[in-house]
PDB file of C-alpha atoms in Angstrom:
ATOM      1  CA  MET A   1       0.039   0.074  -0.184  1.00  0.00           C
ATOM      2  CA  ALA A   2       3.164   2.047   0.163  1.00  0.00           C
ATOM      3  CA  ASP A   3       2.719   5.259  -1.824  1.00  0.00           C
ATOM      4  CA  GLU A   4       3.731   8.591  -0.843  1.00  0.00           C
ATOM      5  CA  HIS A   5       1.489  10.319  -3.335  1.00  0.00           C
ATOM      6  CA  MET A   6      -1.276   9.144  -1.759  1.00  0.00           C
ATOM      7  CA  THR A   7      -4.318  11.049   0.127  1.00  0.00           C
ATOM      8  CA  LEU A   8      -5.972   9.110   2.998  1.00  0.00           C
ATOM      9  CA  ALA A   9      -9.092   9.426   4.611  1.00  0.00           C
ATOM     10  CA  PHE A  10     -10.453   6.940   7.105  1.00  0.00           C
ATOM     11  CA  GLU A  11     -14.273   6.739   8.469  1.00  0.00           C
ATOM     12  CA  LEU A  12     -14.626   7.388  11.822  1.00  0.00           C
ATOM     13  CA  ALA A  13     -15.938   4.499  12.398  1.00  0.00           C
ATOM     14  CA  ALA A  14     -12.917   2.405  10.367  1.00  0.00           C
ATOM     15  CA  LEU A  15     -10.686   4.027  13.242  1.00  0.00           C
ATOM     16  CA  ARG A  16     -13.045   3.061  15.666  1.00  0.00           C
ATOM     17  CA  ARG A  17     -12.225  -0.934  14.866  1.00  0.00           C
ATOM     18  CA  THR A  18      -8.601  -0.878  14.892  1.00  0.00           C
ATOM     19  CA  ARG A  19      -6.904  -1.687  18.469  1.00  0.00           C
ATOM     20  CA  ASP A  20      -4.301   1.435  18.724  1.00  0.00           C
ATOM     21  CA  PRO A  21      -5.996   4.296  15.890  1.00  0.00           C
ATOM     22  CA  GLN A  22      -3.593   6.695  16.949  1.00  0.00           C
ATOM     23  CA  ALA A  23      -0.696   3.831  15.706  1.00  0.00           C
ATOM     24  CA  VAL A  24      -3.127   3.341  12.356  1.00  0.00           C
ATOM     25  CA  VAL A  25      -2.325   7.331  11.664  1.00  0.00           C
ATOM     26  CA  ALA A  26       1.179   7.477  12.676  1.00  0.00           C
ATOM     27  CA  ASP A  27       1.504   4.625   9.937  1.00  0.00           C
ATOM     28  CA  ALA A  28      -0.518   5.390   7.467  1.00  0.00           C
ATOM     29  CA  ARG A  29       1.732   9.151   7.636  1.00  0.00           C
ATOM     30  CA  ARG A  30       4.420   7.162   6.781  1.00  0.00           C
ATOM     31  CA  TRP A  31       3.882   6.744   3.505  1.00  0.00           C
ATOM     32  CA  ALA A  32       0.511   8.907   2.598  1.00  0.00           C
ATOM     33  CA  ARG A  33       1.178  12.184   2.205  1.00  0.00           C
ATOM     34  CA  HIS A  34      -2.236  13.712   3.650  1.00  0.00           C
ATOM     35  CA  VAL A  35      -4.050  11.643   6.309  1.00  0.00           C
ATOM     36  CA  GLY A  36      -8.075  13.175   6.507  1.00  0.00           C
ATOM     37  CA  LEU A  37     -11.066  11.671   8.859  1.00  0.00           C
ATOM     38  CA  LEU A  38     -14.238  11.034   7.469  1.00  0.00           C
ATOM     39  CA  SER A  39     -17.465  12.149  10.026  1.00  0.00           C
ATOM     40  CA  ALA A  40     -21.283  13.146   9.556  1.00  0.00           C
ATOM     41  CA  THR A  41     -20.822  14.750  13.199  1.00  0.00           C
ATOM     42  CA  PRO A  42     -18.016  16.969  13.247  1.00  0.00           C
ATOM     43  CA  GLU A  43     -17.766  16.847  17.048  1.00  0.00           C
ATOM     44  CA  ALA A  44     -17.654  13.172  17.714  1.00  0.00           C
ATOM     45  CA  ALA A  45     -14.409  13.509  15.122  1.00  0.00           C
ATOM     46  CA  HIS A  46     -12.972  16.483  17.023  1.00  0.00           C
ATOM     47  CA  ALA A  47     -13.291  14.502  20.315  1.00  0.00           C
ATOM     48  CA  PHE A  48     -12.094  10.988  18.815  1.00  0.00           C
ATOM     49  CA  SER A  49      -8.956  12.621  17.845  1.00  0.00           C
ATOM     50  CA  ALA A  50      -8.397  14.739  20.737  1.00  0.00           C
ATOM     51  CA  THR A  51      -8.790  11.422  22.649  1.00  0.00           C
ATOM     52  CA  HIS A  52      -6.162   9.190  20.858  1.00  0.00           C
ATOM     53  CA  LEU A  53      -4.026  12.302  19.946  1.00  0.00           C
ATOM     54  CA  ILE A  54      -4.623  11.827  16.117  1.00  0.00           C
ATOM     55  CA  ARG A  55      -3.957  14.722  14.451  1.00  0.00           C
ATOM     56  CA  ARG A  56      -5.510  14.932  10.515  1.00  0.00           C
ATOM     57  CA  ASP A  57      -4.807  16.801   7.512  1.00  0.00           C
ATOM     58  CA  PHE A  58      -8.031  17.324   6.959  1.00  0.00           C
ATOM     59  CA  GLN A  59     -11.986  16.624   7.693  1.00  0.00           C
ATOM     60  CA  LEU A  60     -14.822  15.490   5.592  1.00  0.00           C
ATOM     61  CA  ARG A  61     -18.347  15.092   6.302  1.00  0.00           C
ATOM     62  CA  PRO A  62     -19.291  12.417   3.787  1.00  0.00           C
ATOM     63  CA  THR A  63     -20.856  13.967   1.008  1.00  0.00           C
ATOM     64  CA  THR A  64     -19.831  13.096  -2.804  1.00  0.00           C
ATOM     65  CA  SER A  65     -19.178  17.348  -2.633  1.00  0.00           C
ATOM     66  CA  SER A  66     -16.886  17.108  -0.035  1.00  0.00           C
ATOM     67  CA  PHE A  67     -14.595  14.124  -1.573  1.00  0.00           C
ATOM     68  CA  ARG A  68     -14.732  16.310  -4.918  1.00  0.00           C
ATOM     69  CA  GLU A  69     -13.603  19.370  -3.504  1.00  0.00           C
ATOM     70  CA  LEU A  70     -10.701  17.746  -1.112  1.00  0.00           C
ATOM     71  CA  SER A  71      -9.333  16.553  -4.208  1.00  0.00           C
ATOM     72  CA  SER A  72      -9.131  19.249  -6.668  1.00  0.00           C
ATOM     73  CA  ARG A  73      -7.522  20.886  -3.678  1.00  0.00           C
ATOM     74  CA  VAL A  74      -4.989  18.565  -3.058  1.00  0.00           C
ATOM     75  CA  GLU A  75      -2.989  17.228  -5.817  1.00  0.00           C
ATOM     76  CA  THR A  76      -2.048  13.766  -5.352  1.00  0.00           C
ATOM     77  CA  GLU A  77      -1.856  10.733  -7.336  1.00  0.00           C
ATOM     78  CA  ARG A  78      -4.291   8.353  -5.282  1.00  0.00           C
ATOM     79  CA  HIS A  79      -7.065   9.095  -3.185  1.00  0.00           C
ATOM     80  CA  VAL A  80      -8.288   6.073  -0.606  1.00  0.00           C
ATOM     81  CA  LEU A  81     -10.921   6.038   1.901  1.00  0.00           C
ATOM     82  CA  VAL A  82     -10.555   2.976   3.896  1.00  0.00           C
ATOM     83  CA  GLY A  83     -14.109   2.277   5.266  1.00  0.00           C
ATOM     84  CA  THR A  84     -16.131  -0.761   6.564  1.00  0.00           C
ATOM     85  CA  ALA A  85     -19.248  -1.155   4.193  1.00  0.00           C
ATOM     86  CA  SER A  86     -19.139  -3.765   2.537  1.00  0.00           C
ATOM     87  CA  ASN A  87     -19.322  -2.090  -1.493  1.00  0.00           C
ATOM     88  CA  ARG A  88     -18.156   1.368  -2.197  1.00  0.00           C
ATOM     89  CA  PRO A  89     -20.339   4.367  -0.492  1.00  0.00           C
ATOM     90  CA  ALA A  90     -22.815   6.076  -3.045  1.00  0.00           C
ATOM     91  CA  TYR A  91     -20.813   9.425  -2.463  1.00  0.00           C
ATOM     92  CA  LEU A  92     -17.668   8.270  -2.583  1.00  0.00           C
ATOM     93  CA  PRO A  93     -17.090  10.223  -6.457  1.00  0.00           C
ATOM     94  CA  SER A  94     -16.095   7.051  -8.906  1.00  0.00           C
ATOM     95  CA  GLN A  95     -13.531   9.737 -10.685  1.00  0.00           C
ATOM     96  CA  ARG A  96     -10.196   9.893  -8.651  1.00  0.00           C
ATOM     97  CA  TRP A  97     -11.081   8.178  -5.682  1.00  0.00           C
ATOM     98  CA  GLU A  98     -10.780   4.594  -4.707  1.00  0.00           C
ATOM     99  CA  TYR A  99     -12.815   2.568  -1.854  1.00  0.00           C
ATOM    100  CA  LEU A 100     -10.705   0.178   0.415  1.00  0.00           C
ATOM    101  CA  ARG A 101     -12.580  -1.805   3.325  1.00  0.00           C
ATOM    102  CA  LEU A 102     -10.789  -1.802   6.437  1.00  0.00           C
ATOM    103  CA  GLU A 103     -10.193  -5.426   6.978  1.00  0.00           C
ATOM    104  CA  ALA A 104      -8.264  -5.297   3.634  1.00  0.00           C
ATOM    105  CA  ALA A 105      -6.195  -2.253   4.647  1.00  0.00           C
ATOM    106  CA  ALA A 106      -5.829  -4.069   7.752  1.00  0.00           C
ATOM    107  CA  THR A 107      -4.340  -6.942   6.521  1.00  0.00           C
ATOM    108  CA  ALA A 108      -2.294  -5.247   3.908  1.00  0.00           C
ATOM    109  CA  ALA A 109      -0.477  -2.605   6.530  1.00  0.00           C
ATOM    110  CA  GLY A 110      -0.355  -5.151   9.612  1.00  0.00           C
ATOM    111  CA  TRP A 111      -3.172  -2.780  11.620  1.00  0.00           C
ATOM    112  CA  GLU A 112      -4.736  -4.643  14.432  1.00  0.00           C
ATOM    113  CA  LEU A 113      -8.450  -4.707  14.560  1.00  0.00           C
ATOM    114  CA  GLU A 114     -10.466  -4.640  17.996  1.00  0.00           C
ATOM    115  CA  ASN A 115     -11.956  -7.915  18.801  1.00  0.00           C
ATOM    116  CA  PRO A 116     -15.622  -7.227  19.423  1.00  0.00           C
ATOM    117  CA  LYS A 117     -15.361  -8.950  22.807  1.00  0.00           C
ATOM    118  CA  THR A 118     -12.849  -6.722  24.297  1.00  0.00           C
ATOM    119  CA  THR A 119     -13.916  -5.560  27.087  1.00  0.00           C
ATOM    120  CA  ARG A 120     -14.047  -1.989  27.947  1.00  0.00           C
ATOM    121  CA  ARG A 121     -11.328  -2.153  30.669  1.00  0.00           C
ATOM    122  CA  GLU A 122      -9.023  -3.799  28.192  1.00  0.00           C
ATOM    123  CA  ARG A 123      -9.227  -1.198  25.305  1.00  0.00           C
ATOM    124  CA  TRP A 124      -8.942   1.701  28.034  1.00  0.00           C
ATOM    125  CA  SER A 125      -5.600  -0.356  29.220  1.00  0.00           C
ATOM    126  CA  ALA A 126      -4.440  -0.390  25.623  1.00  0.00           C
ATOM    127  CA  TRP A 127      -5.340   3.324  25.028  1.00  0.00           C
ATOM    128  CA  LEU A 128      -3.452   3.673  28.318  1.00  0.00           C
ATOM    129  CA  SER A 129      -0.373   1.972  27.188  1.00  0.00           C
ATOM    130  CA  GLY A 130      -0.526   3.806  23.874  1.00  0.00           C
ATOM    131  CA  LEU A 131      -0.240   6.964  25.681  1.00  0.00           C
ATOM    132  CA  LEU A 132       2.654   6.132  27.785  1.00  0.00           C
ATOM    133  CA  ARG A 133       4.738   5.096  25.104  1.00  0.00           C
ATOM    134  CA  VAL A 134       4.161   7.952  22.828  1.00  0.00           C
ATOM    135  CA  GLN A 135       5.927  10.242  26.154  1.00  0.00           C
ATOM    136  CA  GLU A 136       8.583   8.316  26.497  1.00  0.00           C
TER     137      GLU A 136
END
């Protein structure tokens, strides 16, 4: 998946399904020029980014016009949305935008996905470990 001429957008729902969202975004920054977040609710995206210490270059709403506007402002060879839907979302423009399911992206990049049976305590413990790792 390495391509420094890529714009990568994550659905908020997709990042929530990863075991360590901050590590996923940090990894994506190593090979993508621009990394952003897609959310219908800006407040939820801001809260999630703050909680997980995620820096994003842009934030989009799930509308065709948002994606078209971003691809006209940001010149990269590839624009990719990583999401949770089984099929390409209807709002994603067919021109210039690719869709990649989270599971495929995680397999290719080596990202760990959250086990739905993981307890809340285990999630907080993993988050705290990641936070402490950043401060070292």
